Amino acid sequence: MKKILIFLLFLPFFTAAQSGKLLNGYIYGMVNDGSVGGGIIGNVSLLHNTIAVGPGVEVTSYNDHVMIPVFADLKIKHQFLHIEPYITGQFGRNAYNVSRTENINTAAGGQQAITFNESGKYFYGVGAGLAWHFPKIGIFASYIYRGYKYRYPDRIESDGQVNFGDKSVNASVIAAGIVF
């Protein structure tokens, strides 16, 4: 896993060696529903620079604990002179694992305190952005609406077994940074 994250972090830096600019790197700061963070995306352009797809990784937080989303990014874009509007879709996994103690509903009708690991499952997002290109680099800003899924206990059965389900959390992600 560490090798994959290191590869993803350095992938966009290979863009300086290209002449055709088929690979764009996005490095940015972000606000993820009130939590600050940052990320990096490497996109390969396809179909006459209209579609771009590639991996991304971010570091941010959820409930005051570190969360590292790793995802696939898809952009549909069109450049008008120096301005490039785009729509984007993202799908990935959020690396998040925190031990929690919560009161959970029981089958008998009361509540019982249990300790469990709340872990990240998958997430998806859709949004739009705008990039302004200069001769070598550019700047961009985007908004993405994301839906995160976490492993969370639903209820405790009468035999003491804990049933786990999904906890859904929606977030607004605002990002701004450079394109190279």
PDB file of C-alpha atoms in Angstrom:
ATOM      1  CA  MET A   1       0.000   0.000   0.000  1.00  0.00           C
ATOM      2  CA  LYS A   2       2.853   2.397   0.811  1.00  0.00           C
ATOM      3  CA  LYS A   3       4.423   1.828  -2.619  1.00  0.00           C
ATOM      4  CA  ILE A   4       1.134   2.602  -4.352  1.00  0.00           C
ATOM      5  CA  LEU A   5       0.691   5.836  -2.369  1.00  0.00           C
ATOM      6  CA  ILE A   6       4.256   6.946  -3.121  1.00  0.00           C
ATOM      7  CA  PHE A   7       3.740   6.178  -6.830  1.00  0.00           C
ATOM      8  CA  LEU A   8       0.494   8.194  -6.866  1.00  0.00           C
ATOM      9  CA  LEU A   9       2.142  11.138  -5.118  1.00  0.00           C
ATOM     10  CA  PHE A  10       4.977  11.393  -7.638  1.00  0.00           C
ATOM     11  CA  LEU A  11       3.060  10.530 -10.831  1.00  0.00           C
ATOM     12  CA  PRO A  12       2.170  14.128 -11.789  1.00  0.00           C
ATOM     13  CA  PHE A  13       5.786  15.277 -11.510  1.00  0.00           C
ATOM     14  CA  PHE A  14       6.607  13.315 -14.682  1.00  0.00           C
ATOM     15  CA  THR A  15       4.593  15.846 -16.719  1.00  0.00           C
ATOM     16  CA  ALA A  16       7.552  18.217 -17.070  1.00  0.00           C
ATOM     17  CA  ALA A  17       9.301  15.687 -19.337  1.00  0.00           C
ATOM     18  CA  GLN A  18       6.486  15.530 -21.885  1.00  0.00           C
ATOM     19  CA  SER A  19       6.210  17.561 -25.016  1.00  0.00           C
ATOM     20  CA  GLY A  20       2.590  16.721 -25.925  1.00  0.00           C
ATOM     21  CA  LYS A  21       1.102  17.320 -22.455  1.00  0.00           C
ATOM     22  CA  LEU A  22      -0.983  14.173 -22.418  1.00  0.00           C
ATOM     23  CA  LEU A  23      -0.526  13.967 -18.651  1.00  0.00           C
ATOM     24  CA  ASN A  24      -1.641  16.747 -16.310  1.00  0.00           C
ATOM     25  CA  GLY A  25      -0.934  16.958 -12.617  1.00  0.00           C
ATOM     26  CA  TYR A  26      -3.204  18.723 -10.141  1.00  0.00           C
ATOM     27  CA  ILE A  27      -1.802  19.631  -6.721  1.00  0.00           C
ATOM     28  CA  TYR A  28      -4.146  21.438  -4.383  1.00  0.00           C
ATOM     29  CA  GLY A  29      -5.341  22.505  -0.992  1.00  0.00           C
ATOM     30  CA  MET A  30      -8.892  21.671  -0.031  1.00  0.00           C
ATOM     31  CA  VAL A  31     -11.665  22.144   2.474  1.00  0.00           C
ATOM     32  CA  ASN A  32     -13.588  18.901   3.079  1.00  0.00           C
ATOM     33  CA  ASP A  33     -16.735  19.893   4.989  1.00  0.00           C
ATOM     34  CA  GLY A  34     -14.789  22.171   7.337  1.00  0.00           C
ATOM     35  CA  SER A  35     -11.617  20.043   7.543  1.00  0.00           C
ATOM     36  CA  VAL A  36      -8.569  21.257   5.641  1.00  0.00           C
ATOM     37  CA  GLY A  37      -6.297  19.002   3.641  1.00  0.00           C
ATOM     38  CA  GLY A  38      -4.525  18.596   0.356  1.00  0.00           C
ATOM     39  CA  GLY A  39      -4.205  16.247  -2.548  1.00  0.00           C
ATOM     40  CA  ILE A  40      -2.647  15.344  -5.843  1.00  0.00           C
ATOM     41  CA  ILE A  41      -4.180  13.913  -9.032  1.00  0.00           C
ATOM     42  CA  GLY A  42      -2.487  12.667 -12.212  1.00  0.00           C
ATOM     43  CA  ASN A  43      -4.728  12.630 -15.314  1.00  0.00           C
ATOM     44  CA  VAL A  44      -3.978  11.116 -18.725  1.00  0.00           C
ATOM     45  CA  SER A  45      -5.805  12.922 -21.550  1.00  0.00           C
ATOM     46  CA  LEU A  46      -7.718  10.878 -24.106  1.00  0.00           C
ATOM     47  CA  LEU A  47      -9.874  11.596 -27.173  1.00  0.00           C
ATOM     48  CA  HIS A  48      -8.289  14.854 -28.304  1.00  0.00           C
ATOM     49  CA  ASN A  49      -7.849  16.159 -24.755  1.00  0.00           C
ATOM     50  CA  THR A  50     -11.612  15.884 -24.035  1.00  0.00           C
ATOM     51  CA  ILE A  51     -11.536  13.085 -21.440  1.00  0.00           C
ATOM     52  CA  ALA A  52      -8.943  12.747 -18.697  1.00  0.00           C
ATOM     53  CA  VAL A  53      -8.658   9.843 -16.285  1.00  0.00           C
ATOM     54  CA  GLY A  54      -6.189   8.991 -13.552  1.00  0.00           C
ATOM     55  CA  PRO A  55      -5.480   8.275  -9.897  1.00  0.00           C
ATOM     56  CA  GLY A  56      -5.616  10.682  -6.969  1.00  0.00           C
ATOM     57  CA  VAL A  57      -4.774  10.712  -3.284  1.00  0.00           C
ATOM     58  CA  GLU A  58      -5.671  13.203  -0.536  1.00  0.00           C
ATOM     59  CA  VAL A  59      -4.918  13.750   3.122  1.00  0.00           C
ATOM     60  CA  THR A  60      -7.700  15.291   5.211  1.00  0.00           C
ATOM     61  CA  SER A  61      -9.670  14.458   8.356  1.00  0.00           C
ATOM     62  CA  TYR A  62     -13.061  13.248   9.556  1.00  0.00           C
ATOM     63  CA  ASN A  63     -14.164  13.624  13.190  1.00  0.00           C
ATOM     64  CA  ASP A  64     -10.677  14.914  14.096  1.00  0.00           C
ATOM     65  CA  HIS A  65      -8.922  11.775  12.778  1.00  0.00           C
ATOM     66  CA  VAL A  66      -6.790  11.414   9.645  1.00  0.00           C
ATOM     67  CA  MET A  67      -8.553  10.186   6.508  1.00  0.00           C
ATOM     68  CA  ILE A  68      -6.699   9.350   3.282  1.00  0.00           C
ATOM     69  CA  PRO A  69      -8.997   9.012   0.249  1.00  0.00           C
ATOM     70  CA  VAL A  70      -7.457   7.126  -2.715  1.00  0.00           C
ATOM     71  CA  PHE A  71      -9.558   7.353  -5.868  1.00  0.00           C
ATOM     72  CA  ALA A  72      -9.968   7.279  -9.637  1.00  0.00           C
ATOM     73  CA  ASP A  73     -10.706  10.663 -11.183  1.00  0.00           C
ATOM     74  CA  LEU A  74     -12.540  11.221 -14.485  1.00  0.00           C
ATOM     75  CA  LYS A  75     -12.779  14.652 -16.110  1.00  0.00           C
ATOM     76  CA  ILE A  76     -14.743  15.675 -19.196  1.00  0.00           C
ATOM     77  CA  LYS A  77     -13.312  18.986 -20.358  1.00  0.00           C
ATOM     78  CA  HIS A  78     -12.947  21.398 -23.249  1.00  0.00           C
ATOM     79  CA  GLN A  79     -10.377  24.163 -23.537  1.00  0.00           C
ATOM     80  CA  PHE A  80     -11.328  27.596 -24.888  1.00  0.00           C
ATOM     81  CA  LEU A  81      -8.033  29.485 -25.409  1.00  0.00           C
ATOM     82  CA  HIS A  82      -6.636  29.549 -21.837  1.00  0.00           C
ATOM     83  CA  ILE A  83      -9.834  28.628 -19.961  1.00  0.00           C
ATOM     84  CA  GLU A  84     -10.823  25.003 -19.428  1.00  0.00           C
ATOM     85  CA  PRO A  85     -14.154  24.211 -17.737  1.00  0.00           C
ATOM     86  CA  TYR A  86     -14.727  20.592 -16.725  1.00  0.00           C
ATOM     87  CA  ILE A  87     -17.050  18.237 -14.934  1.00  0.00           C
ATOM     88  CA  THR A  88     -15.533  15.527 -12.784  1.00  0.00           C
ATOM     89  CA  GLY A  89     -16.456  12.241 -11.201  1.00  0.00           C
ATOM     90  CA  GLN A  90     -14.530  10.388  -8.516  1.00  0.00           C
ATOM     91  CA  PHE A  91     -14.789   6.934  -7.036  1.00  0.00           C
ATOM     92  CA  GLY A  92     -12.501   5.392  -4.454  1.00  0.00           C
ATOM     93  CA  ARG A  93     -11.817   4.183  -0.958  1.00  0.00           C
ATOM     94  CA  ASN A  94     -11.247   6.309   2.105  1.00  0.00           C
ATOM     95  CA  ALA A  95      -8.565   4.910   4.384  1.00  0.00           C
ATOM     96  CA  TYR A  96     -10.024   5.612   7.822  1.00  0.00           C
ATOM     97  CA  ASN A  97     -10.015   3.332  10.872  1.00  0.00           C
ATOM     98  CA  VAL A  98     -10.852   4.666  14.335  1.00  0.00           C
ATOM     99  CA  SER A  99     -11.827   2.815  17.502  1.00  0.00           C
ATOM    100  CA  ARG A 100     -15.071   4.213  18.939  1.00  0.00           C
ATOM    101  CA  THR A 101     -17.381   3.524  21.866  1.00  0.00           C
ATOM    102  CA  GLU A 102     -21.049   4.326  21.188  1.00  0.00           C
ATOM    103  CA  ASN A 103     -24.479   3.455  22.560  1.00  0.00           C
ATOM    104  CA  ILE A 104     -26.185   1.167  20.034  1.00  0.00           C
ATOM    105  CA  ASN A 105     -29.854   0.107  19.934  1.00  0.00           C
ATOM    106  CA  THR A 106     -30.531  -3.469  21.013  1.00  0.00           C
ATOM    107  CA  ALA A 107     -33.177  -5.896  19.746  1.00  0.00           C
ATOM    108  CA  ALA A 108     -34.730  -5.826  23.249  1.00  0.00           C
ATOM    109  CA  GLY A 109     -35.440  -2.101  22.894  1.00  0.00           C
ATOM    110  CA  GLY A 110     -32.707  -0.454  24.982  1.00  0.00           C
ATOM    111  CA  GLN A 111     -29.192   0.691  24.244  1.00  0.00           C
ATOM    112  CA  GLN A 112     -25.840  -0.852  25.031  1.00  0.00           C
ATOM    113  CA  ALA A 113     -22.359   0.698  24.898  1.00  0.00           C
ATOM    114  CA  ILE A 114     -19.970  -1.154  22.595  1.00  0.00           C
ATOM    115  CA  THR A 115     -16.463  -0.501  21.287  1.00  0.00           C
ATOM    116  CA  PHE A 116     -15.922  -1.043  17.556  1.00  0.00           C
ATOM    117  CA  ASN A 117     -13.728   0.062  14.668  1.00  0.00           C
ATOM    118  CA  GLU A 118     -15.389   2.654  12.457  1.00  0.00           C
ATOM    119  CA  SER A 119     -13.679   2.140   9.127  1.00  0.00           C
ATOM    120  CA  GLY A 120     -13.961   3.801   5.752  1.00  0.00           C
ATOM    121  CA  LYS A 121     -15.440   1.863   2.894  1.00  0.00           C
ATOM    122  CA  TYR A 122     -15.944   3.578  -0.442  1.00  0.00           C
ATOM    123  CA  PHE A 123     -16.919   7.031  -1.641  1.00  0.00           C
ATOM    124  CA  TYR A 124     -18.143   8.679  -4.802  1.00  0.00           C
ATOM    125  CA  GLY A 125     -18.288  12.288  -5.895  1.00  0.00           C
ATOM    126  CA  VAL A 126     -19.382  14.519  -8.729  1.00  0.00           C
ATOM    127  CA  GLY A 127     -18.585  18.159  -9.365  1.00  0.00           C
ATOM    128  CA  ALA A 128     -17.291  20.852 -11.662  1.00  0.00           C
ATOM    129  CA  GLY A 129     -14.247  23.040 -11.963  1.00  0.00           C
ATOM    130  CA  LEU A 130     -12.452  25.653 -13.988  1.00  0.00           C
ATOM    131  CA  ALA A 131      -8.767  25.777 -14.943  1.00  0.00           C
ATOM    132  CA  TRP A 132      -6.823  28.724 -16.343  1.00  0.00           C
ATOM    133  CA  HIS A 133      -3.721  27.667 -18.296  1.00  0.00           C
ATOM    134  CA  PHE A 134      -0.539  29.710 -18.616  1.00  0.00           C
ATOM    135  CA  PRO A 135       2.374  28.623 -20.895  1.00  0.00           C
ATOM    136  CA  LYS A 136       3.854  26.035 -18.460  1.00  0.00           C
ATOM    137  CA  ILE A 137       1.438  25.740 -15.521  1.00  0.00           C
ATOM    138  CA  GLY A 138      -2.068  26.796 -14.634  1.00  0.00           C
ATOM    139  CA  ILE A 139      -4.418  27.320 -11.718  1.00  0.00           C
ATOM    140  CA  PHE A 140      -7.766  25.706 -10.999  1.00  0.00           C
ATOM    141  CA  ALA A 141     -10.675  25.703  -8.582  1.00  0.00           C
ATOM    142  CA  SER A 142     -13.376  23.060  -8.199  1.00  0.00           C
ATOM    143  CA  TYR A 143     -16.376  21.995  -6.155  1.00  0.00           C
ATOM    144  CA  ILE A 144     -17.182  18.298  -5.610  1.00  0.00           C
ATOM    145  CA  TYR A 145     -20.119  16.832  -3.719  1.00  0.00           C
ATOM    146  CA  ARG A 146     -19.107  13.510  -2.139  1.00  0.00           C
ATOM    147  CA  GLY A 147     -20.899  10.647  -0.458  1.00  0.00           C
ATOM    148  CA  TYR A 148     -18.758   8.636   1.986  1.00  0.00           C
ATOM    149  CA  LYS A 149     -19.671   5.214   3.377  1.00  0.00           C
ATOM    150  CA  TYR A 150     -18.365   3.932   6.719  1.00  0.00           C
ATOM    151  CA  ARG A 151     -18.720   0.573   8.486  1.00  0.00           C
ATOM    152  CA  TYR A 152     -20.934   1.280  11.490  1.00  0.00           C
ATOM    153  CA  PRO A 153     -23.036  -0.925  13.836  1.00  0.00           C
ATOM    154  CA  ASP A 154     -26.788  -1.020  13.139  1.00  0.00           C
ATOM    155  CA  ARG A 155     -28.027  -2.847  16.217  1.00  0.00           C
ATOM    156  CA  ILE A 156     -27.261  -5.551  18.747  1.00  0.00           C
ATOM    157  CA  GLU A 157     -29.256  -8.785  18.467  1.00  0.00           C
ATOM    158  CA  SER A 158     -30.741 -10.547  21.517  1.00  0.00           C
ATOM    159  CA  ASP A 159     -27.873 -13.084  21.461  1.00  0.00           C
ATOM    160  CA  GLY A 160     -25.305 -10.250  21.723  1.00  0.00           C
ATOM    161  CA  GLN A 161     -24.185 -10.336  18.090  1.00  0.00           C
ATOM    162  CA  VAL A 162     -23.568  -6.907  16.553  1.00  0.00           C
ATOM    163  CA  ASN A 163     -24.945  -6.283  13.055  1.00  0.00           C
ATOM    164  CA  PHE A 164     -22.909  -3.845  10.983  1.00  0.00           C
ATOM    165  CA  GLY A 165     -24.155  -1.725   8.122  1.00  0.00           C
ATOM    166  CA  ASP A 166     -23.215   1.460   6.326  1.00  0.00           C
ATOM    167  CA  LYS A 167     -23.132   4.933   7.775  1.00  0.00           C
ATOM    168  CA  SER A 168     -23.528   7.543   5.041  1.00  0.00           C
ATOM    169  CA  VAL A 169     -21.870  10.954   5.319  1.00  0.00           C
ATOM    170  CA  ASN A 170     -22.127  13.616   2.616  1.00  0.00           C
ATOM    171  CA  ALA A 171     -19.495  16.305   2.225  1.00  0.00           C
ATOM    172  CA  SER A 172     -18.782  19.361   0.104  1.00  0.00           C
ATOM    173  CA  VAL A 173     -15.186  19.534  -1.118  1.00  0.00           C
ATOM    174  CA  ILE A 174     -13.772  22.839  -2.354  1.00  0.00           C
ATOM    175  CA  ALA A 175     -10.300  22.601  -3.891  1.00  0.00           C
ATOM    176  CA  ALA A 176      -7.909  25.124  -5.442  1.00  0.00           C
ATOM    177  CA  GLY A 177      -4.387  24.651  -6.680  1.00  0.00           C
ATOM    178  CA  ILE A 178      -2.052  24.436  -9.634  1.00  0.00           C
ATOM    179  CA  VAL A 179      -2.145  22.402 -12.858  1.00  0.00           C
ATOM    180  CA  PHE A 180       1.138  21.360 -14.428  1.00  0.00           C
TER     181      PHE A 180
END
